[in-house]
Amino acid sequence: MLDMPSEILSQIIFRDSPDNKSCRSSDWYFKYVNQSTSIDDDLMSENEEKISQRNHLLQQMTPRVPLNGMNKQIVSKVKPMNITYEEIPVKVSEKPLKRKRRKRKRSTSDDVGMRRVDAKDEHGNTNYLYDVTSLRRTPLDFVMVDRNAVCSIRDETWKLFTQKVTIDFAGHEAAERKAATEGKLRAKILCIVYTIEPYHDRIPPIRETWGSKCDGFFVGSNQTDPLLDILNIPHKNEETYGTIWSKVQAIWSNVYHHHYDDFDWFHIGGDDLYVLVENLRLYLESESVQLLENGGQYLPIGNELQQFPVALGLKLFENGKYSDQYNTGGPGYTLNKAALKALVLKSPKYLLHAITSGEDVMVSQSLKQSVALLPYDTRDELDQPRYHHFRPDSLYNMHDSESPYTMDWYKTFLRQPEIKEGLNCCSSKSVAFHYISSNLMKRMHAILYGYCGYSYLSEKMLIPKGLDELKNDL
């Protein structure tokens, strides 16, 4: 009994004491009361049962491995959020002005929150609602047009995905079984891609590969195409590269208003990323991430109404400055419910009014200003990154595939003197890559999911149904 934290024991035994208005510690009890006071056997039995229950609960909440020092320090300063949905308030300045024209007040750091944004349908009608689970419910077949071209090249991408990076099928299947037998719900992820109408041809490969593995999926653009899960989500500025921050703001506002209660996590990125969704979901379900959501010391029970904001991605330092940390938008970044709510409802207006392409920097700055959240260290136990700013082949051999300027830029922004290459470039359970063309996306998918007849670390050849003849091509 003495092994339990004193604050828990004091709440169990002494909360109802008439002269204990502020709960005394268990140390006080055993020092000043226990030596001279006899406790009723029934009361003692009842207290022992409560203590046993508390011990069992505490055991469940205690992580096998504590947080690393960096993440523990970050989470200790983060402001928790009530994760009950709150309507986006309508600002007075956003209502139509009648008769007398009012002067617009200058925004201050106390003026916070995004405006509500609704999507438009293909005809331009507002308040368009779309089922973002449609792709998950009716996934597309994966088709390889040229099997030889996809599977026969033994380059850096092939080496990385056959000798190191893998889809954690075993972990995924174990989690699925646990969900089915114990009723433990898996993390629900909404995946969001942003693009513009001229690049809608980049979306079909995403839908055919990783998009359908997310619990929800849609694309934010400037023209709706329901056949491709693309929604026109308008924003207040012109549709240019320099206004991506305005575009992403509108998307996040729309996500919060329409999909907040339906998902646990929200991953966003551009139209040239590839997400290993099974690995991402397992990472989000890991104890290290659950600890971040619950304040850093104990694991959550599962029914918490309060949550600590979490933003996960590849941490970079703008121009190498420690004070300017952000999760780069290349491979996308992942927000929990508390972080999404804080971003939409608490971001300072002076940041929301900025015109810039650096939406990733602005998101991190907004979360820092609103809830004191800094980017977490998302590397694995070998200090190898899970989120990647470059293609697999570039990461494997950056000195040959990237210019000296890019190498210097990357070292500066990572604040690292050297870049790990070869098989040490990436975590074996990586979750996302950037700069992925449509053809490379299909090739990566084919290798990772066994369509080329092989998947690293699998106990048996992972051959999709109907493709057994691929063994002969290896």
Coordinates of C-alpha atoms in Angstrom, one line a residue:
M1 CA 0.0 0.0 0.0
L2 CA 2.9 2.4 0.7
D3 CA 4.1 1.9 -2.8
M4 CA 1.2 3.9 -4.2
P5 CA 1.5 7.7 -4.7
S6 CA 0.5 9.4 -1.5
E7 CA -2.0 11.7 -3.3
I8 CA -3.9 8.6 -4.5
L9 CA -4.0 7.0 -1.1
S10 CA -5.2 10.2 0.6
Q11 CA -8.0 10.4 -1.9
I12 CA -9.0 6.8 -1.2
I13 CA -9.0 6.8 2.6
F14 CA -9.4 10.3 3.9
R15 CA -11.6 12.2 1.4
D16 CA -14.7 11.9 3.6
S17 CA -13.0 12.8 6.9
P18 CA -15.1 15.6 8.5
D19 CA -12.0 17.5 9.6
N20 CA -10.0 16.9 6.5
K21 CA -11.0 19.8 4.3
S22 CA -7.8 19.6 2.3
C23 CA -6.8 15.9 1.9
R24 CA -3.8 15.0 4.1
S25 CA -1.1 12.7 2.8
S26 CA -0.8 9.0 3.7
D27 CA 2.5 9.7 5.4
W28 CA 0.7 12.0 7.8
Y29 CA -1.8 9.3 8.6
F30 CA 0.7 6.6 9.3
K31 CA 2.9 8.9 11.4
Y32 CA 0.2 10.5 13.5
V33 CA -2.9 8.4 13.4
N34 CA -2.2 4.7 12.7
Q35 CA -0.1 4.1 15.8
S36 CA -3.0 5.0 18.2
T37 CA -6.2 4.6 16.3
S38 CA -8.1 1.3 15.7
I39 CA -10.0 1.2 12.4
D40 CA -13.2 -0.9 12.1
D41 CA -12.6 -4.2 10.3
D42 CA -15.3 -3.6 7.8
L43 CA -14.0 -0.1 7.0
M44 CA -10.5 -1.5 6.6
S45 CA -11.7 -4.3 4.3
E46 CA -13.6 -1.7 2.2
N47 CA -10.5 0.5 2.1
E48 CA -8.3 -2.4 1.1
E49 CA -10.6 -3.2 -1.8
K50 CA -10.5 0.4 -3.0
I51 CA -6.7 0.4 -2.7
S52 CA -6.5 -2.9 -4.6
Q53 CA -8.7 -1.4 -7.4
R54 CA -6.6 1.7 -7.4
N55 CA -3.4 -0.3 -7.6
H56 CA -4.7 -2.3 -10.5
L57 CA -5.7 0.9 -12.3
L58 CA -2.4 2.5 -11.6
Q59 CA -0.6 -0.6 -12.9
Q60 CA -2.6 -0.3 -16.2
M61 CA -1.8 3.4 -16.4
T62 CA 2.0 3.0 -15.8
P63 CA 4.0 2.8 -19.1
R64 CA 6.5 0.2 -19.7
V65 CA 9.0 2.8 -20.9
P66 CA 8.8 6.5 -19.7
L67 CA 9.0 9.4 -22.1
N68 CA 12.4 10.5 -23.3
G69 CA 13.8 13.6 -21.7
M70 CA 13.1 16.0 -24.6
N71 CA 9.4 15.0 -25.0
K72 CA 8.9 15.0 -21.2
Q73 CA 10.1 18.5 -21.0
I74 CA 7.9 19.7 -23.8
V75 CA 4.7 18.1 -22.5
S76 CA 5.3 19.5 -19.1
K77 CA 4.6 23.0 -20.5
V78 CA 1.7 22.2 -22.7
K79 CA -1.8 23.5 -21.8
P80 CA -4.4 20.8 -21.8
M81 CA -7.8 21.2 -23.6
N82 CA -11.3 20.1 -23.0
I83 CA -12.0 18.0 -26.1
T84 CA -15.7 18.5 -26.2
Y85 CA -16.7 20.1 -29.5
E86 CA -17.4 23.8 -29.3
E87 CA -19.0 25.8 -32.1
I88 CA -16.8 28.2 -33.9
P89 CA -18.0 31.6 -32.7
V90 CA -19.2 34.1 -35.3
K91 CA -17.2 37.3 -35.0
V92 CA -19.1 40.6 -35.1
S93 CA -16.7 41.8 -37.8
E94 CA -17.8 38.8 -40.0
K95 CA -21.5 39.7 -40.0
P96 CA -22.8 41.8 -42.9
L97 CA -22.6 45.5 -42.1
K98 CA -25.8 47.5 -42.4
R99 CA -26.2 51.3 -43.1
K100 CA -23.2 52.7 -41.2
R101 CA -19.8 51.4 -42.2
R102 CA -17.8 50.4 -39.2
K103 CA -14.1 50.8 -39.0
R104 CA -12.3 47.5 -38.8
K105 CA -10.4 47.1 -35.6
R106 CA -6.7 46.3 -35.8
S107 CA -6.1 42.6 -34.8
T108 CA -4.2 42.0 -31.6
S109 CA -2.7 38.9 -30.0
D110 CA -5.8 38.6 -27.9
D111 CA -8.0 38.3 -31.0
V112 CA -8.1 34.5 -31.7
G113 CA -9.8 31.8 -33.8
M114 CA -10.4 30.9 -37.4
R115 CA -13.6 31.7 -39.2
R116 CA -16.0 28.9 -40.1
V117 CA -15.5 27.6 -43.7
D118 CA -17.9 25.3 -45.6
A119 CA -17.2 23.5 -48.8
K120 CA -18.9 24.1 -52.2
D121 CA -20.3 21.5 -54.5
E122 CA -19.3 21.1 -58.2
H123 CA -21.9 23.8 -59.1
G124 CA -20.6 26.3 -56.5
N125 CA -23.4 25.8 -54.0
T126 CA -22.3 26.4 -50.4
N127 CA -22.7 24.2 -47.3
Y128 CA -21.7 21.1 -49.3
L129 CA -21.5 18.0 -47.1
Y130 CA -19.5 15.0 -48.3
D131 CA -19.0 11.5 -46.9
V132 CA -15.3 11.3 -46.2
T133 CA -15.5 7.6 -45.4
S134 CA -16.6 6.6 -48.9
L135 CA -13.2 5.6 -50.1
R136 CA -12.6 3.5 -47.0
R137 CA -15.8 1.7 -47.5
T138 CA -15.3 1.1 -51.2
P139 CA -11.5 0.9 -51.8
L140 CA -10.1 0.8 -55.3
D141 CA -8.2 -2.2 -56.7
F142 CA -4.5 -1.6 -57.1
V143 CA -3.4 -2.1 -60.7
M144 CA 0.1 -2.4 -62.0
V145 CA 0.2 -1.5 -65.8
D146 CA 3.8 -2.6 -66.3
R147 CA 4.8 -5.2 -63.7
N148 CA 8.4 -5.6 -65.0
A149 CA 9.1 -1.9 -64.8
V150 CA 7.6 -1.7 -61.3
C151 CA 9.3 -4.8 -59.8
S152 CA 12.5 -5.5 -61.7
I153 CA 14.6 -2.4 -60.9
R154 CA 17.0 -3.0 -58.0
D155 CA 17.8 0.6 -57.0
E156 CA 18.0 2.5 -53.7
T157 CA 14.2 2.5 -53.3
W158 CA 14.1 -1.3 -53.7
K159 CA 17.0 -1.7 -51.2
L160 CA 15.4 0.4 -48.6
F161 CA 12.0 -1.2 -48.8
T162 CA 13.3 -4.8 -49.0
Q163 CA 16.1 -4.5 -46.4
K164 CA 14.8 -2.0 -43.9
V165 CA 11.4 -0.2 -44.1
T166 CA 8.4 -2.4 -43.8
I167 CA 4.7 -2.3 -43.2
D168 CA 4.2 -3.8 -39.7
F169 CA 1.7 -6.4 -40.7
A170 CA 2.2 -8.4 -37.6
G171 CA 1.6 -5.4 -35.3
H172 CA -1.4 -4.4 -37.4
E173 CA -3.0 -7.8 -37.3
A174 CA -2.4 -8.1 -33.5
A175 CA -4.1 -4.8 -32.9
E176 CA -7.0 -5.8 -35.1
R177 CA -7.4 -9.0 -33.1
K178 CA -7.3 -7.1 -29.9
A179 CA -9.9 -4.7 -31.1
A180 CA -12.2 -7.6 -32.1
T181 CA -11.8 -9.7 -28.9
E182 CA -11.4 -7.0 -26.3
G183 CA -13.4 -4.2 -27.8
K184 CA -10.4 -1.8 -27.7
L185 CA -11.1 0.7 -30.5
R186 CA -8.3 1.5 -32.9
A187 CA -7.2 5.0 -33.6
K188 CA -9.4 6.6 -36.3
I189 CA -7.4 8.7 -38.7
L190 CA -8.7 11.3 -41.2
C191 CA -6.2 11.9 -44.0
I192 CA -6.3 15.2 -45.9
V193 CA -4.5 16.2 -49.0
Y194 CA -4.5 19.7 -50.4
T195 CA -4.0 20.6 -54.1
I196 CA -5.4 22.8 -56.9
E197 CA -7.5 21.9 -60.0
P198 CA -4.6 21.7 -62.5
Y199 CA -3.1 18.9 -60.4
H200 CA -6.1 16.8 -59.8
D201 CA -4.4 14.1 -61.9
R202 CA -2.2 13.4 -58.9
I203 CA -5.1 12.2 -56.8
P204 CA -6.1 8.9 -58.5
P205 CA -2.7 7.2 -57.5
I206 CA -3.2 8.3 -53.9
R207 CA -6.8 6.9 -53.8
E208 CA -5.6 3.7 -55.4
T209 CA -2.7 3.2 -52.9
W210 CA -2.7 4.6 -49.4
G211 CA -5.8 6.8 -49.3
S212 CA -8.3 4.0 -48.7
K213 CA -6.4 2.8 -45.7
C214 CA -7.3 5.9 -43.8
D215 CA -10.6 5.8 -41.9
G216 CA -11.5 9.0 -43.7
F217 CA -10.0 10.7 -46.7
F218 CA -10.6 13.8 -48.8
V219 CA -8.8 16.4 -50.9
G220 CA -9.1 20.1 -50.3
S221 CA -8.9 22.1 -53.6
N222 CA -10.5 25.0 -55.5
Q223 CA -12.8 22.8 -57.6
T224 CA -15.1 19.9 -56.3
D225 CA -14.9 16.5 -58.0
P226 CA -16.9 14.0 -55.9
L227 CA -15.6 11.1 -58.0
L228 CA -12.1 11.8 -56.7
D229 CA -13.1 12.8 -53.1
I230 CA -12.1 16.4 -54.0
L231 CA -13.9 19.3 -52.2
N232 CA -13.8 23.0 -53.1
I233 CA -13.0 24.6 -49.8
P234 CA -12.7 28.4 -50.5
H235 CA -10.4 30.7 -48.7
K236 CA -10.1 34.5 -48.6
N237 CA -7.1 34.9 -50.9
E238 CA -6.1 34.1 -54.5
E239 CA -5.2 30.5 -55.3
T240 CA -1.4 30.8 -55.5
Y241 CA 1.5 29.1 -53.9
G242 CA 2.1 32.1 -51.7
T243 CA -1.3 31.7 -50.1
I244 CA -1.1 28.1 -49.0
W245 CA -1.4 29.1 -45.4
S246 CA -4.8 30.7 -46.1
K247 CA -5.9 27.5 -47.9
V248 CA -4.8 25.2 -45.1
Q249 CA -6.5 27.4 -42.5
A250 CA -9.8 27.0 -44.4
I251 CA -9.3 23.2 -44.6
W252 CA -8.6 22.9 -40.9
S253 CA -11.7 25.0 -40.1
N254 CA -13.8 22.8 -42.3
V255 CA -12.4 19.6 -40.7
Y256 CA -13.0 20.9 -37.2
H257 CA -16.6 21.9 -37.9
H258 CA -17.7 18.8 -39.8
H259 CA -15.4 15.9 -38.8
Y260 CA -14.0 16.7 -35.3
D261 CA -16.2 14.1 -33.4
D262 CA -15.7 11.3 -35.9
F263 CA -11.9 10.9 -35.8
D264 CA -9.1 10.8 -33.2
W265 CA -6.2 12.0 -35.4
F266 CA -5.9 14.2 -38.5
H267 CA -3.0 14.0 -40.9
I268 CA -2.5 16.6 -43.7
G269 CA -0.1 17.1 -46.5
G270 CA 0.3 18.0 -50.1
D271 CA -0.4 15.9 -53.2
D272 CA 3.1 14.4 -53.4
L273 CA 3.3 12.5 -50.1
Y274 CA 3.0 8.8 -49.4
V275 CA 1.7 7.6 -46.1
L276 CA 2.3 4.1 -44.6
V277 CA -1.1 4.1 -42.8
E278 CA -0.7 0.9 -40.8
N279 CA 2.6 2.2 -39.4
L280 CA 1.1 5.6 -38.6
R281 CA -1.9 4.1 -36.8
L282 CA 0.4 1.8 -34.7
Y283 CA 2.6 4.7 -33.8
L284 CA -0.4 6.8 -32.7
E285 CA -1.6 3.9 -30.6
S286 CA 1.9 3.5 -29.0
E287 CA 2.5 4.2 -25.3
S288 CA 4.9 7.0 -26.1
V289 CA 2.2 8.9 -28.0
Q290 CA -0.6 8.1 -25.5
L291 CA 1.6 9.5 -22.8
L292 CA 1.9 12.8 -24.7
E293 CA -1.9 13.0 -24.9
N294 CA -2.2 12.4 -21.2
G295 CA 0.4 14.8 -19.8
G296 CA 3.5 12.6 -19.8
Q297 CA 3.4 10.4 -16.7
Y298 CA 0.4 8.0 -16.9
L299 CA -1.4 6.4 -19.8
P300 CA -5.0 7.4 -20.5
I301 CA -7.9 5.2 -19.4
G302 CA -9.9 6.0 -22.6
N303 CA -12.7 8.1 -21.3
E304 CA -10.9 11.4 -20.7
L305 CA -12.6 14.7 -21.5
Q306 CA -9.4 16.5 -21.2
Q307 CA -6.4 16.0 -23.5
F308 CA -3.0 17.5 -24.1
P309 CA -2.5 18.8 -27.7
V310 CA -0.1 16.7 -29.8
A311 CA 1.4 17.6 -33.1
L312 CA 3.7 14.9 -34.8
G313 CA 5.9 15.2 -37.8
L314 CA 9.5 15.8 -38.8
K315 CA 10.9 18.5 -36.6
L316 CA 12.9 21.2 -38.4
F317 CA 14.5 24.4 -37.2
E318 CA 13.9 27.4 -39.5
N319 CA 17.4 28.7 -40.5
G320 CA 18.8 26.5 -37.8
K321 CA 17.2 28.6 -35.0
Y322 CA 16.2 26.6 -31.9
S323 CA 13.4 29.1 -31.2
D324 CA 11.8 28.5 -34.7
Q325 CA 10.9 24.9 -34.5
Y326 CA 8.2 23.4 -36.8
N327 CA 6.9 20.2 -38.2
T328 CA 7.6 20.3 -41.9
G329 CA 4.6 19.9 -44.2
G330 CA 6.4 17.8 -46.8
P331 CA 5.6 14.3 -45.4
G332 CA 2.6 15.8 -43.6
Y333 CA 2.0 16.3 -39.9
T334 CA -0.5 14.7 -37.5
L335 CA -2.7 16.5 -35.0
N336 CA -4.8 15.0 -32.2
K337 CA -8.3 16.4 -31.3
A338 CA -6.9 18.8 -28.7
A339 CA -4.4 20.2 -31.1
L340 CA -7.0 20.6 -33.9
K341 CA -9.3 22.4 -31.5
A342 CA -6.6 24.7 -30.2
L343 CA -5.5 25.5 -33.8
V344 CA -8.9 26.4 -35.0
L345 CA -10.3 28.2 -31.9
K346 CA -7.2 29.7 -30.2
S347 CA -4.8 30.7 -33.0
P348 CA -3.9 34.4 -32.7
K349 CA -5.4 36.5 -35.5
Y350 CA -2.1 38.2 -36.3
L351 CA -0.8 34.8 -37.4
L352 CA -4.0 33.8 -39.2
H353 CA -3.8 37.1 -41.3
A354 CA -0.3 36.3 -42.5
I355 CA 0.1 35.7 -46.3
T356 CA 2.7 33.0 -46.8
S357 CA 3.3 29.6 -48.3
G358 CA 4.8 28.3 -45.0
E359 CA 1.6 26.8 -43.6
D360 CA 3.7 24.3 -41.6
V361 CA 5.6 27.0 -39.9
M362 CA 2.4 29.0 -39.1
V363 CA 0.6 25.9 -37.7
S364 CA 3.5 25.3 -35.3
Q365 CA 3.7 29.0 -34.4
S366 CA 0.0 29.1 -33.7
L367 CA 0.1 26.0 -31.4
K368 CA 3.1 27.4 -29.6
Q369 CA 1.4 30.7 -29.0
S370 CA -2.0 29.2 -28.0
V371 CA -1.1 26.2 -25.9
A372 CA 2.7 26.3 -25.5
L373 CA 3.1 23.3 -27.8
L374 CA 6.5 22.6 -29.5
P375 CA 7.1 19.9 -32.0
Y376 CA 7.9 16.5 -30.4
D377 CA 10.8 14.2 -31.2
T378 CA 9.2 11.5 -33.3
R379 CA 12.3 9.4 -34.0
D380 CA 12.2 5.7 -33.0
E381 CA 14.3 4.0 -30.3
L382 CA 17.3 4.0 -32.7
D383 CA 17.0 7.8 -33.2
Q384 CA 15.9 7.2 -36.8
P385 CA 13.1 9.4 -38.2
R386 CA 9.6 8.2 -39.0
Y387 CA 8.6 11.2 -41.1
H388 CA 10.7 12.0 -44.2
H389 CA 11.1 15.2 -46.2
F390 CA 12.6 13.5 -49.2
R391 CA 12.1 10.5 -51.5
P392 CA 13.4 7.1 -50.4
D393 CA 16.3 7.1 -53.0
S394 CA 17.4 10.5 -51.9
L395 CA 17.4 9.6 -48.2
Y396 CA 19.4 6.4 -49.0
N397 CA 22.1 8.3 -50.8
M398 CA 21.7 12.1 -50.4
H399 CA 25.3 13.0 -51.4
D400 CA 24.7 11.7 -54.9
S401 CA 21.0 12.5 -55.3
E402 CA 20.8 16.0 -53.9
S403 CA 22.8 19.1 -54.6
P404 CA 25.3 20.5 -52.1
Y405 CA 22.9 23.4 -51.5
T406 CA 20.1 21.0 -50.5
M407 CA 22.5 19.0 -48.2
D408 CA 23.6 22.2 -46.4
W409 CA 20.0 23.4 -46.1
Y410 CA 18.9 20.1 -44.7
K411 CA 21.8 19.9 -42.2
T412 CA 21.0 23.5 -41.1
F413 CA 17.3 22.9 -40.7
L414 CA 17.8 19.6 -38.8
R415 CA 20.6 21.1 -36.7
Q416 CA 22.7 18.1 -37.4
P417 CA 26.4 18.2 -38.7
E418 CA 25.9 15.0 -40.7
I419 CA 22.9 13.3 -42.4
K420 CA 22.4 9.5 -41.8
E421 CA 22.3 7.6 -45.1
G422 CA 21.9 4.1 -46.3
L423 CA 19.7 1.8 -44.2
N424 CA 20.3 4.1 -41.2
C425 CA 18.4 6.9 -43.0
C426 CA 15.0 5.8 -41.9
S427 CA 13.0 4.0 -39.2
S428 CA 12.0 0.5 -40.1
K429 CA 8.4 1.6 -39.2
S430 CA 8.5 4.9 -41.2
V431 CA 5.1 6.6 -41.6
A432 CA 5.4 9.1 -44.5
F433 CA 7.6 10.2 -47.4
H434 CA 7.7 13.4 -49.5
Y435 CA 8.3 14.3 -53.2
I436 CA 6.6 11.2 -54.4
S437 CA 5.5 11.2 -58.0
S438 CA 2.6 9.1 -59.2
N439 CA 4.7 6.4 -60.7
L440 CA 7.0 6.2 -57.7
M441 CA 4.0 6.0 -55.4
K442 CA 2.7 2.9 -57.2
R443 CA 6.1 1.3 -57.2
M444 CA 6.6 2.0 -53.5
H445 CA 3.1 0.5 -52.8
A446 CA 3.8 -2.6 -54.8
I447 CA 7.1 -3.3 -53.0
L448 CA 5.7 -2.6 -49.5
Y449 CA 2.5 -4.6 -49.9
G450 CA 4.0 -7.6 -51.6
Y451 CA 2.8 -7.1 -55.1
C452 CA 6.4 -7.7 -56.3
G453 CA 6.5 -11.0 -54.4
Y454 CA 8.5 -10.0 -51.4
S455 CA 8.2 -7.9 -48.2
Y456 CA 11.1 -7.5 -45.8
L457 CA 10.9 -9.3 -42.4
S458 CA 7.7 -11.2 -43.3
E459 CA 7.6 -14.8 -42.2
K460 CA 6.3 -15.8 -45.6
M461 CA 6.1 -14.4 -49.1
L462 CA 3.3 -11.9 -49.2
I463 CA 1.7 -12.6 -52.5
P464 CA -1.7 -11.0 -53.2
K465 CA -4.4 -13.3 -54.5
G466 CA -3.9 -13.9 -58.2
L467 CA -0.3 -12.8 -58.4
D468 CA 1.5 -16.0 -57.4
E469 CA 3.3 -16.0 -60.7
L470 CA 5.3 -13.0 -59.6
K471 CA 7.7 -15.4 -57.7
N472 CA 9.1 -16.4 -61.0
D473 CA 10.1 -12.8 -61.8
L474 CA 12.5 -12.5 -58.8

